[in-house]
mmCIF file of C-alpha atoms in Angstrom:
data_model
loop_
_atom_site.group_PDB
_atom_site.id
_atom_site.type_symbol
_atom_site.label_atom_id
_atom_site.label_comp_id
_atom_site.label_asym_id
_atom_site.label_seq_id
_atom_site.Cartn_x
_atom_site.Cartn_y
_atom_site.Cartn_z
ATOM 1 C CA MET A 26 -18.818 62.518 -18.449
ATOM 2 C CA GLY A 27 -17.930 59.284 -20.218
ATOM 3 C CA THR A 28 -14.303 59.568 -18.884
ATOM 4 C CA VAL A 29 -15.711 60.091 -15.214
ATOM 5 C CA PHE A 30 -17.833 56.988 -15.611
ATOM 6 C CA TRP A 31 -14.975 54.641 -16.809
ATOM 7 C CA VAL A 32 -12.840 56.077 -13.981
ATOM 8 C CA ALA A 33 -15.393 55.265 -11.417
ATOM 9 C CA PHE A 34 -15.884 51.694 -12.923
ATOM 10 C CA ALA A 35 -12.294 51.116 -12.854
ATOM 11 C CA CYS A 36 -12.060 52.003 -9.168
ATOM 12 C CA LEU A 37 -15.234 49.752 -8.596
ATOM 13 C CA LEU A 38 -13.468 46.818 -10.033
ATOM 14 C CA LEU A 39 -10.304 47.252 -8.163
ATOM 15 C CA SER A 40 -11.963 47.635 -4.601
ATOM 16 C CA HIS A 41 -14.054 44.562 -5.769
ATOM 17 C CA ALA A 42 -10.719 42.647 -5.930
ATOM 18 C CA GLU A 43 -8.890 44.053 -2.981
ATOM 19 C CA GLU A 44 -11.368 44.409 -0.372
ATOM 20 C CA ILE A 45 -12.957 40.890 0.038
ATOM 21 C CA ASN A 46 -11.099 38.343 2.208
ATOM 22 C CA VAL A 47 -12.714 35.006 2.272
ATOM 23 C CA ASN A 48 -9.370 33.132 3.012
ATOM 24 C CA GLY A 49 -9.820 29.905 5.100
ATOM 25 C CA ARG A 50 -9.887 26.122 5.191
ATOM 26 C CA GLY A 51 -5.999 26.310 4.766
ATOM 27 C CA CYS A 52 -6.215 28.005 1.346
ATOM 28 C CA THR A 53 -5.720 31.575 0.158
ATOM 29 C CA ILE A 54 -8.884 32.712 -2.034
ATOM 30 C CA ASN A 55 -8.043 34.815 -4.975
ATOM 31 C CA PHE A 56 -10.723 36.916 -6.992
ATOM 32 C CA LEU A 57 -10.230 36.424 -10.475
ATOM 33 C CA GLY A 58 -12.847 38.783 -11.996
ATOM 34 C CA CYS A 59 -16.228 38.974 -13.421
ATOM 35 C CA TYR A 60 -16.937 36.534 -16.489
ATOM 36 C CA ARG A 61 -19.925 36.140 -18.630
ATOM 37 C CA ASP A 62 -22.254 33.091 -18.537
ATOM 38 C CA VAL A 63 -24.700 31.771 -21.012
ATOM 39 C CA GLY A 64 -27.954 29.925 -20.003
ATOM 40 C CA ALA A 65 -27.741 27.392 -22.857
ATOM 41 C CA ASP A 66 -23.977 26.736 -22.514
ATOM 42 C CA ARG A 67 -22.827 27.275 -18.882
ATOM 43 C CA ALA A 68 -19.205 28.334 -18.279
ATOM 44 C CA ILE A 69 -19.083 26.035 -15.184
ATOM 45 C CA SER A 70 -21.269 22.804 -15.130
ATOM 46 C CA HIS A 71 -22.168 22.182 -11.456
ATOM 47 C CA HIS A 72 -24.630 24.237 -9.564
ATOM 48 C CA LYS A 73 -25.838 24.794 -6.045
ATOM 49 C CA MET A 74 -28.202 27.378 -4.554
ATOM 50 C CA LEU A 75 -26.812 29.318 -1.498
ATOM 51 C CA THR A 76 -28.493 30.036 1.633
ATOM 52 C CA GLN A 77 -26.177 33.054 2.686
ATOM 53 C CA SER A 78 -25.776 36.574 1.099
ATOM 54 C CA SER A 79 -22.775 38.921 0.379
ATOM 55 C CA THR A 80 -19.381 37.699 1.585
ATOM 56 C CA GLU A 81 -20.808 34.866 3.443
ATOM 57 C CA ALA A 82 -22.380 33.585 0.138
ATOM 58 C CA VAL A 83 -18.592 33.460 -1.117
ATOM 59 C CA ARG A 84 -17.556 31.574 2.023
ATOM 60 C CA GLU A 85 -20.311 29.169 1.666
ATOM 61 C CA CYS A 86 -19.481 28.500 -2.128
ATOM 62 C CA ARG A 87 -15.912 28.169 -1.165
ATOM 63 C CA ASP A 88 -16.673 25.430 1.493
ATOM 64 C CA TYR A 89 -18.868 23.549 -1.060
ATOM 65 C CA ALA A 90 -16.177 23.653 -3.816
ATOM 66 C CA LEU A 91 -13.479 22.309 -1.284
ATOM 67 C CA ASP A 92 -16.056 19.887 0.074
ATOM 68 C CA ASN A 93 -15.580 18.369 -3.322
ATOM 69 C CA GLY A 94 -11.882 18.891 -3.808
ATOM 70 C CA TRP A 95 -12.411 21.655 -6.474
ATOM 71 C CA LEU A 96 -10.214 24.777 -6.455
ATOM 72 C CA PHE A 97 -12.309 27.231 -8.762
ATOM 73 C CA PHE A 98 -15.791 28.425 -7.982
ATOM 74 C CA ALA A 99 -18.018 31.458 -8.877
ATOM 75 C CA VAL A 100 -20.862 33.102 -7.471
ATOM 76 C CA GLN A 101 -23.686 34.270 -9.599
ATOM 77 C CA ASN A 102 -26.751 36.446 -9.270
ATOM 78 C CA GLY A 103 -26.245 36.746 -5.450
ATOM 79 C CA GLY A 104 -27.083 33.229 -4.441
ATOM 80 C CA GLU A 105 -25.833 30.710 -7.042
ATOM 81 C CA CYS A 106 -22.662 28.668 -6.514
ATOM 82 C CA TRP A 107 -21.134 27.320 -9.684
ATOM 83 C CA THR A 108 -18.036 24.875 -9.330
ATOM 84 C CA ALA A 109 -16.654 21.799 -10.978
ATOM 85 C CA GLU A 110 -13.520 19.909 -11.222
ATOM 86 C CA ASN A 111 -12.713 21.383 -14.507
ATOM 87 C CA ALA A 112 -13.961 24.910 -13.609
ATOM 88 C CA GLY A 113 -10.523 26.394 -13.962
ATOM 89 C CA ASP A 114 -10.355 25.333 -17.653
ATOM 90 C CA THR A 115 -13.901 26.580 -18.609
ATOM 91 C CA TYR A 116 -14.847 29.636 -16.413
ATOM 92 C CA ALA A 117 -13.464 32.032 -19.045
ATOM 93 C CA LYS A 118 -15.050 30.369 -22.108
ATOM 94 C CA HIS A 119 -17.492 33.262 -22.743
ATOM 95 C CA GLY A 120 -15.093 36.007 -21.830
ATOM 96 C CA THR A 121 -15.011 38.845 -19.323
ATOM 97 C CA GLY A 122 -17.440 41.629 -18.850
ATOM 98 C CA GLY A 123 -20.508 40.215 -17.264
ATOM 99 C CA THR A 124 -22.694 42.100 -14.922
ATOM 100 C CA CYS A 125 -21.521 41.723 -11.264
ATOM 101 C CA GLY A 126 -21.533 43.490 -8.103
ATOM 102 C CA GLY A 127 -21.078 42.926 -4.437
ATOM 103 C CA TRP A 128 -18.562 39.921 -5.021
ATOM 104 C CA THR A 129 -21.644 37.821 -5.728
ATOM 105 C CA GLY A 130 -22.089 38.084 -9.393
ATOM 106 C CA GLY A 131 -25.141 39.208 -11.264
ATOM 107 C CA VAL A 132 -27.653 37.985 -13.892
ATOM 108 C CA TYR A 133 -25.518 35.465 -16.051
ATOM 109 C CA GLY A 134 -22.557 37.253 -14.453
ATOM 110 C CA ASN A 135 -19.924 35.004 -12.464
ATOM 111 C CA ASP A 136 -17.587 36.488 -9.873
ATOM 112 C CA VAL A 137 -14.857 33.744 -10.033
ATOM 113 C CA TYR A 138 -12.584 32.824 -7.389
ATOM 114 C CA GLU A 139 -9.474 30.440 -7.140
ATOM 115 C CA ALA A 140 -8.474 28.590 -3.949
ATOM 116 C CA ILE A 141 -4.596 28.331 -3.517
ATOM 117 C CA CYS A 142 -3.792 25.523 -1.256
ATOM 118 C CA ALA A 143 -0.362 24.376 -0.098
ATOM 119 C CA SER A 144 1.091 21.194 -1.359
ATOM 120 C CA THR A 145 3.344 18.827 0.727
ATOM 121 C CA THR A 146 5.256 15.579 -0.377
ATOM 122 C CA TYR A 147 3.980 12.563 1.699
ATOM 123 C CA GLU A 148 5.538 9.212 1.837
ATOM 124 C CA VAL A 149 2.921 6.460 1.694
ATOM 125 C CA THR A 150 3.719 3.208 2.857
ATOM 126 C CA VAL A 151 1.336 0.183 2.127
ATOM 127 C CA ALA A 152 2.442 -3.036 3.867
ATOM 128 C CA LEU A 153 1.088 -6.449 2.962
ATOM 129 C CA ASP A 154 0.133 -9.139 5.393
ATOM 130 C CA GLN A 155 2.962 -11.680 5.206
ATOM 131 C CA SER A 156 0.807 -14.308 6.724
ATOM 132 C CA TYR A 157 -1.571 -14.293 3.874
ATOM 133 C CA ASP A 158 -0.542 -16.945 1.318
ATOM 134 C CA SER A 159 -0.858 -15.288 -2.166
ATOM 135 C CA TYR A 160 1.030 -14.160 -5.248
ATOM 136 C CA TRP A 161 0.879 -11.268 -7.545
ATOM 137 C CA THR A 162 2.643 -10.194 -10.650
ATOM 138 C CA SER A 163 1.489 -6.678 -11.774
ATOM 139 C CA ASP A 164 -0.854 -5.201 -9.128
ATOM 140 C CA ASP A 165 -1.198 -1.458 -9.149
ATOM 141 C CA VAL A 166 -2.389 0.742 -6.386
ATOM 142 C CA SER A 167 -3.751 4.316 -6.517
ATOM 143 C CA VAL A 168 -4.485 6.585 -3.628
ATOM 144 C CA ALA A 169 -6.381 9.845 -2.739
ATOM 145 C CA PHE A 170 -6.505 11.668 0.670
ATOM 146 C CA LYS A 171 -9.890 12.696 1.810
ATOM 147 C CA GLY A 172 -9.666 15.632 3.979
ATOM 148 C CA PRO A 173 -12.159 17.901 5.918
ATOM 149 C CA TRP A 174 -13.382 19.066 2.389
ATOM 150 C CA GLY A 175 -12.909 16.311 0.076
ATOM 151 C CA MET A 176 -10.679 14.511 -2.193
ATOM 152 C CA THR A 177 -7.254 15.572 -3.584
ATOM 153 C CA LYS A 178 -6.241 14.668 -7.026
ATOM 154 C CA ARG A 179 -5.878 10.830 -7.195
ATOM 155 C CA GLN A 180 -2.614 9.574 -8.047
ATOM 156 C CA THR A 181 -1.182 6.024 -8.930
ATOM 157 C CA ILE A 182 1.801 5.577 -6.397
ATOM 158 C CA PHE A 183 2.669 1.930 -6.816
ATOM 159 C CA ASN A 184 3.180 0.256 -10.291
ATOM 160 C CA GLY A 185 3.587 -3.500 -9.252
ATOM 161 C CA LEU A 186 3.308 -4.354 -5.591
ATOM 162 C CA SER A 187 6.554 -5.969 -4.021
ATOM 163 C CA TYR A 188 6.625 -8.088 -0.978
ATOM 164 C CA PRO A 189 6.275 -7.290 1.898
ATOM 165 C CA PHE A 190 5.570 -3.500 1.494
ATOM 166 C CA ASN A 191 5.610 -0.523 -0.994
ATOM 167 C CA VAL A 192 6.856 3.055 -0.200
ATOM 168 C CA ALA A 193 6.140 5.896 -2.422
ATOM 169 C CA SER A 194 6.014 9.688 -2.472
ATOM 170 C CA VAL A 195 2.934 11.528 -3.459
ATOM 171 C CA VAL A 196 2.560 15.401 -3.683
ATOM 172 C CA LEU A 197 -0.774 16.356 -2.260
ATOM 173 C CA ARG A 198 -2.592 19.386 -0.990
ATOM 174 C CA ASP A 199 -1.750 19.947 2.726
ATOM 175 C CA ILE A 200 -5.347 19.546 3.796
ATOM 176 C CA GLY A 201 -4.860 17.776 7.245
ATOM 177 C CA ALA A 202 -6.090 14.465 5.605
ATOM 178 C CA LEU A 203 -8.298 12.252 7.635
ATOM 179 C CA ASN A 204 -8.997 9.506 5.156
ATOM 180 C CA LEU A 205 -7.162 7.557 2.698
ATOM 181 C CA GLU A 206 -9.150 6.116 -0.318
ATOM 182 C CA VAL A 207 -7.140 3.163 -1.945
ATOM 183 C CA ILE A 208 -7.909 1.634 -5.300
ATOM 184 C CA MET A 209 -6.072 -1.583 -6.033
ATOM 185 C CA GLN A 210 -5.990 -2.898 -9.689
ATOM 186 C CA LEU A 211 -5.445 -6.601 -9.488
ATOM 187 C CA HIS A 212 -4.053 -8.703 -12.372
ATOM 188 C CA ASP A 213 -3.209 -12.381 -12.465
ATOM 189 C CA THR A 214 -3.101 -12.739 -8.632
ATOM 190 C CA ASP A 215 -5.009 -14.855 -6.133
ATOM 191 C CA GLY A 216 -5.352 -11.972 -3.746
ATOM 192 C CA VAL A 217 -3.594 -9.450 -1.455
ATOM 193 C CA ALA A 218 -4.058 -8.810 2.284
ATOM 194 C CA MET A 219 -2.933 -5.617 4.007
ATOM 195 C CA ASP A 220 -1.056 -5.289 7.351
ATOM 196 C CA TYR A 221 -1.217 -1.549 7.779
ATOM 197 C CA ILE A 222 -0.842 1.960 5.779
ATOM 198 C CA ARG A 223 1.211 4.659 7.198
ATOM 199 C CA VAL A 224 1.915 8.145 6.040
ATOM 200 C CA THR A 225 5.093 10.184 6.767
ATOM 201 C CA LYS A 226 6.164 13.655 5.930
ATOM 202 C CA GLY A 227 9.766 14.378 5.815
ATOM 203 C CA GLY A 228 10.603 11.208 7.635
ATOM 204 C CA GLN A 229 8.311 11.980 10.484
ATOM 205 C CA LEU A 230 5.285 9.777 11.072
ATOM 206 C CA GLU A 231 2.025 11.742 10.287
ATOM 207 C CA TYR A 232 -0.693 9.319 10.144
ATOM 208 C CA ARG A 233 -1.375 5.650 10.398
ATOM 209 C CA THR A 234 -4.162 3.226 10.155
ATOM 210 C CA VAL A 235 -5.100 0.646 12.717
ATOM 211 C CA SER A 236 -3.908 -2.803 12.149
ATOM 212 C CA LEU A 237 -5.610 -4.335 9.041
ATOM 213 C CA LYS A 238 -4.791 -7.858 9.701
ATOM 214 C CA GLY A 239 -7.852 -10.138 9.681
ATOM 215 C CA GLU A 240 -9.787 -8.037 7.347
ATOM 216 C CA ASP A 241 -11.084 -9.338 4.045
ATOM 217 C CA PRO A 242 -8.215 -9.656 1.445
ATOM 218 C CA TRP A 243 -8.495 -8.265 -1.858
ATOM 219 C CA LEU A 244 -9.328 -10.848 -4.259
ATOM 220 C CA ASP A 245 -8.734 -10.889 -8.041
ATOM 221 C CA ASP A 246 -12.293 -10.763 -9.400
ATOM 222 C CA ASP A 247 -12.793 -9.418 -12.839
ATOM 223 C CA ALA A 248 -16.493 -9.160 -12.181
ATOM 224 C CA VAL A 249 -15.771 -6.314 -9.767
ATOM 225 C CA ASN A 250 -15.187 -3.275 -11.929
ATOM 226 C CA GLY A 251 -12.594 -5.112 -14.106
ATOM 227 C CA HIS A 252 -10.453 -6.207 -11.406
ATOM 228 C CA GLN A 253 -10.459 -2.697 -9.729
ATOM 229 C CA GLN A 254 -11.465 -2.524 -6.113
ATOM 230 C CA LYS A 255 -11.716 0.451 -3.893
ATOM 231 C CA ARG A 256 -11.768 0.714 -0.165
ATOM 232 C CA ALA A 257 -11.467 3.884 2.349
ATOM 233 C CA PHE A 258 -9.290 3.633 5.491
ATOM 234 C CA ALA A 259 -9.327 6.166 8.565
ATOM 235 C CA LEU A 260 -5.941 7.673 9.067
ATOM 236 C CA HIS A 261 -5.190 8.870 12.655
ATOM 237 C CA PRO A 262 -2.889 11.876 13.096
ATOM 238 C CA MET A 263 -0.016 11.078 15.414
ATOM 239 C CA GLY A 264 1.546 14.505 16.283
ATOM 240 C CA CYS A 265 4.992 14.523 18.124
ATOM 241 C CA TYR A 266 6.706 15.722 21.032
ATOM 242 C CA SER A 267 10.299 16.958 21.739
ATOM 243 C CA LYS A 268 12.191 13.961 23.267
ATOM 244 C CA GLU A 269 15.046 16.313 24.243
ATOM 245 C CA ASP A 270 12.948 18.596 26.324
ATOM 246 C CA ASP A 271 10.274 16.225 27.432
ATOM 247 C CA PRO A 272 11.799 12.698 27.224
ATOM 248 C CA LEU A 273 8.877 10.966 28.878
ATOM 249 C CA GLY A 274 6.227 12.801 26.696
ATOM 250 C CA LEU A 275 4.510 14.124 29.646
ATOM 251 C CA GLN A 276 3.529 17.288 27.830
ATOM 252 C CA TYR A 277 2.329 15.512 24.680
ATOM 253 C CA ARG A 278 -1.160 16.735 23.705
ATOM 254 C CA GLY A 279 -1.400 15.456 20.128
ATOM 255 C CA MET A 280 -4.237 13.230 18.656
ATOM 256 C CA GLY A 281 -2.409 10.049 18.426
ATOM 257 C CA SER A 282 -4.906 7.084 19.352
ATOM 258 C CA ILE A 283 -3.273 4.070 17.951
ATOM 259 C CA THR A 284 -0.813 1.760 19.717
ATOM 260 C CA MET A 285 2.342 0.409 18.261
ATOM 261 C CA SER A 286 0.795 -2.741 17.416
ATOM 262 C CA GLY A 287 -2.002 -1.020 15.722
ATOM 263 C CA ALA A 288 -4.759 -1.422 18.379
ATOM 264 C CA THR A 289 -7.280 1.532 18.852
ATOM 265 C CA CYS A 290 -6.845 3.188 22.332
ATOM 266 C CA GLN A 291 -9.508 2.933 24.944
ATOM 267 C CA LYS A 292 -10.985 6.059 26.071
ATOM 268 C CA TRP A 293 -9.777 7.217 29.373
ATOM 269 C CA SER A 294 -13.286 7.828 30.526
ATOM 270 C CA SER A 295 -14.213 4.245 29.845
ATOM 271 C CA GLN A 296 -13.502 1.211 32.181
ATOM 272 C CA THR A 297 -14.062 -1.281 29.288
ATOM 273 C CA PRO A 298 -12.301 -3.484 28.457
ATOM 274 C CA ASN A 299 -9.644 -2.383 31.119
ATOM 275 C CA GLN A 300 -10.387 -1.052 34.432
ATOM 276 C CA HIS A 301 -7.934 1.818 35.544
ATOM 277 C CA SER A 302 -7.492 4.577 37.792
ATOM 278 C CA TYR A 303 -6.929 7.278 35.275
ATOM 279 C CA SER A 304 -10.638 8.503 34.759
ATOM 280 C CA PRO A 305 -10.820 12.197 33.891
ATOM 281 C CA SER A 306 -10.701 14.482 36.909
ATOM 282 C CA GLU A 307 -9.878 18.016 37.743
ATOM 283 C CA ALA A 308 -6.345 16.672 38.925
ATOM 284 C CA LEU A 309 -5.629 14.839 35.805
ATOM 285 C CA ALA A 310 -6.905 17.382 33.264
ATOM 286 C CA SER A 311 -3.525 19.140 33.535
ATOM 287 C CA LYS A 312 -1.806 15.883 32.437
ATOM 288 C CA GLY A 313 -4.123 15.726 29.220
ATOM 289 C CA ILE A 314 -6.555 13.264 30.469
ATOM 290 C CA GLY A 315 -10.043 13.796 29.397
ATOM 291 C CA ASP A 316 -13.086 12.177 27.539
ATOM 292 C CA HIS A 317 -10.912 11.137 24.675
ATOM 293 C CA ASN A 318 -8.683 8.120 23.647
ATOM 294 C CA HIS A 319 -5.519 10.082 22.850
ATOM 295 C CA CYS A 320 -2.208 8.815 24.030
ATOM 296 C CA ARG A 321 -0.857 10.543 26.987
ATOM 297 C CA ASN A 322 1.763 9.598 29.860
ATOM 298 C CA PRO A 323 -0.023 10.916 33.096
ATOM 299 C CA ASP A 324 2.430 9.055 35.351
ATOM 300 C CA SER A 325 3.517 10.649 38.478
ATOM 301 C CA GLY A 326 6.105 9.811 41.115
ATOM 302 C CA PRO A 327 9.806 8.870 40.795
ATOM 303 C CA GLU A 328 10.814 9.003 37.233
ATOM 304 C CA ARG A 329 12.208 5.385 37.381
ATOM 305 C CA TYR A 330 8.620 4.168 37.813
ATOM 306 C CA ARG A 331 7.041 6.177 34.976
ATOM 307 C CA LYS A 332 6.373 4.947 31.541
ATOM 308 C CA LYS A 333 8.826 5.906 29.052
ATOM 309 C CA GLY A 334 6.482 7.685 26.595
ATOM 310 C CA PRO A 335 3.003 8.404 25.718
ATOM 311 C CA TRP A 336 0.681 5.288 25.977
ATOM 312 C CA CYS A 337 -2.915 4.296 26.285
ATOM 313 C CA TYR A 338 -5.009 1.220 27.370
ATOM 314 C CA SER A 339 -5.806 -0.940 24.333
ATOM 315 C CA SER A 340 -9.338 -1.486 23.206
ATOM 316 C CA ARG A 341 -8.407 -5.175 22.291
ATOM 317 C CA GLY A 342 -8.555 -6.289 25.852
ATOM 318 C CA VAL A 343 -6.363 -7.042 28.692
ATOM 319 C CA ASN A 344 -3.531 -8.881 26.926
ATOM 320 C CA PRO A 345 -1.626 -6.559 26.814
ATOM 321 C CA GLN A 346 -3.709 -4.211 28.986
ATOM 322 C CA TRP A 347 -1.669 -1.046 27.783
ATOM 323 C CA GLU A 348 0.830 -0.236 25.058
ATOM 324 C CA TYR A 349 3.078 2.530 24.024
ATOM 325 C CA CYS A 350 1.848 4.398 20.903
ATOM 326 C CA GLY A 351 5.235 5.189 19.140
ATOM 327 C CA ILE A 352 4.727 8.971 19.042
ATOM 328 C CA PRO A 353 7.696 10.366 17.071
ATOM 329 C CA ASP A 354 10.203 13.087 17.953
ATOM 330 C CA CYS A 355 9.197 16.442 16.704
ATOM 331 C CA VAL A 356 12.918 17.219 15.955
ATOM 332 C CA PRO A 357 14.592 14.003 15.271
ATOM 333 C CA LYS A 358 18.495 14.825 15.405
ATOM 334 C CA GLU A 359 19.114 12.896 12.197
ATOM 335 C CA ILE A 360 16.783 10.998 9.850
ATOM 336 C CA CYS A 361 18.729 10.361 6.851
ATOM 337 C CA TYR A 362 22.165 9.320 5.554
ATOM 338 C CA ASN A 363 23.967 10.156 2.303
ATOM 339 C CA ALA A 364 23.094 7.087 0.058
ATOM 340 C CA ASP A 365 25.692 8.143 -2.607
ATOM 341 C CA ASP A 366 28.749 8.146 -0.223
ATOM 342 C CA ASP A 367 27.229 5.468 2.165
ATOM 343 C CA PRO A 368 24.994 3.220 0.167
ATOM 344 C CA LYS A 369 24.494 0.735 3.020
ATOM 345 C CA GLY A 370 24.067 3.347 5.853
ATOM 346 C CA LEU A 371 27.234 2.019 7.711
ATOM 347 C CA LYS A 372 28.180 5.455 8.921
ATOM 348 C CA TYR A 373 24.579 6.410 9.945
ATOM 349 C CA ARG A 374 24.682 7.402 13.696
ATOM 350 C CA GLY A 375 21.206 9.054 13.984
ATOM 351 C CA GLU A 376 18.654 8.465 16.654
ATOM 352 C CA THR A 377 15.658 6.856 14.677
ATOM 353 C CA SER A 378 14.500 3.953 16.685
ATOM 354 C CA VAL A 379 11.255 2.994 15.137
ATOM 355 C CA THR A 380 10.815 0.453 12.356
ATOM 356 C CA MET A 381 8.971 1.343 9.016
ATOM 357 C CA THR A 382 5.965 -0.551 10.531
ATOM 358 C CA GLY A 383 5.973 1.773 13.425
ATOM 359 C CA LEU A 384 7.411 -0.770 16.020
ATOM 360 C CA ARG A 385 10.052 0.453 18.422
ATOM 361 C CA CYS A 386 13.505 -1.198 17.923
ATOM 362 C CA GLN A 387 14.802 -3.649 20.514
ATOM 363 C CA ARG A 388 18.165 -2.216 22.409
ATOM 364 C CA TRP A 389 21.254 -3.628 21.045
ATOM 365 C CA ASP A 390 22.280 -4.694 24.615
ATOM 366 C CA GLU A 391 18.934 -6.642 25.217
ATOM 367 C CA SER A 392 18.313 -10.319 24.105
ATOM 368 C CA SER A 393 14.428 -10.129 24.413
ATOM 369 C CA PRO A 394 12.261 -10.577 22.380
ATOM 370 C CA ASN A 395 15.020 -11.310 19.744
ATOM 371 C CA ASP A 396 18.138 -13.240 20.576
ATOM 372 C CA ARG A 397 20.882 -11.038 19.069
ATOM 373 C CA SER A 398 24.478 -11.638 17.524
ATOM 374 C CA TYR A 399 25.369 -7.950 17.643
ATOM 375 C CA ALA A 400 25.845 -7.319 21.444
ATOM 376 C CA PRO A 401 27.821 -4.202 21.941
ATOM 377 C CA THR A 402 30.333 -5.787 24.202
ATOM 378 C CA LEU A 403 33.148 -5.823 21.626
ATOM 379 C CA ASP A 404 35.076 -2.628 20.770
ATOM 380 C CA SER A 405 34.517 -3.654 16.839
ATOM 381 C CA ARG A 406 30.861 -3.397 17.535
ATOM 382 C CA ARG A 407 31.072 0.016 19.278
ATOM 383 C CA HIS A 408 32.905 1.321 16.282
ATOM 384 C CA GLN A 409 29.869 0.295 14.229
ATOM 385 C CA GLY A 410 27.718 2.434 16.303
ATOM 386 C CA LEU A 411 26.217 -0.263 18.558
ATOM 387 C CA GLY A 412 25.827 0.595 22.173
ATOM 388 C CA GLU A 413 23.494 0.400 25.067
#
């Protein structure tokens, strides 16, 4: 009889682990087992009462944990969610073997889960406003992405700012980040003013802020958390389009809504501050125009009269009335060169045409807005890769 009982109990645990599927939010959720809890010494410190039951309670607890950026969570007694930043280190402190059932734990029994979320290396550029007269010697910057369900692990990416910008790589959970929280540690400095922040992945522009020029500078003030100041910035996803298959970006349907100068796009459904003839309609819906401010290229007619890529009306006003958005190519033909063999990039012949600040490069055969001394008229210049 005892043998039958233990076989049945083992089967129950096996089905407990295999049948539940609460994957979501870009993460795979693994069931870790049933663990004991003690009322006077909780295995996991943070507690929230749930409103759902059964597997929906697990999903509710999952969402609550991810909203806070925590990857381990437990459901207890059918309706209690236990989670914390350090839950992965503490959930097993009282051992296994608690009373659990239905994937939602039991009395002092935690059904414990772990969220496995992908990681991606992002390159973060913090550009400083060159027009702000200041100096600095040892300022540090740390950042944390804040996505739909909270903050990732904070990481110091710059150890001493350099002028006019810093670029650093940071490995973060790939959570579709929408905000960037920046902490700047100021030492022996008058202050720092920012120009913009942009985020790339594999050399491709993913997010950027609006232009930050004109905002209050970061001033060295030891009365503010010991020189440490924190601000949050909205990051705007840019998306991409294939410039080989769709050279004018007519099919671009991404969420880019920032112009190349850093201005926020005006909604197509608005006539302020710029009046226009692209109000949302049934005819323009197929061209991506709607009640939004995403960059599009709805131009029709002969190709020579069309704009050359996704654009939008600027919310800054009528000068300029519209601007290109600098949406990147989904498959750039070449985004790198071998720094060991060609440290100065003299042999680079790729097609990247956007600067690190997001501005489109001037053609080599044009003299405006910058007068040039590298006109591609001589054979020597053409051998250097310059052309029309």
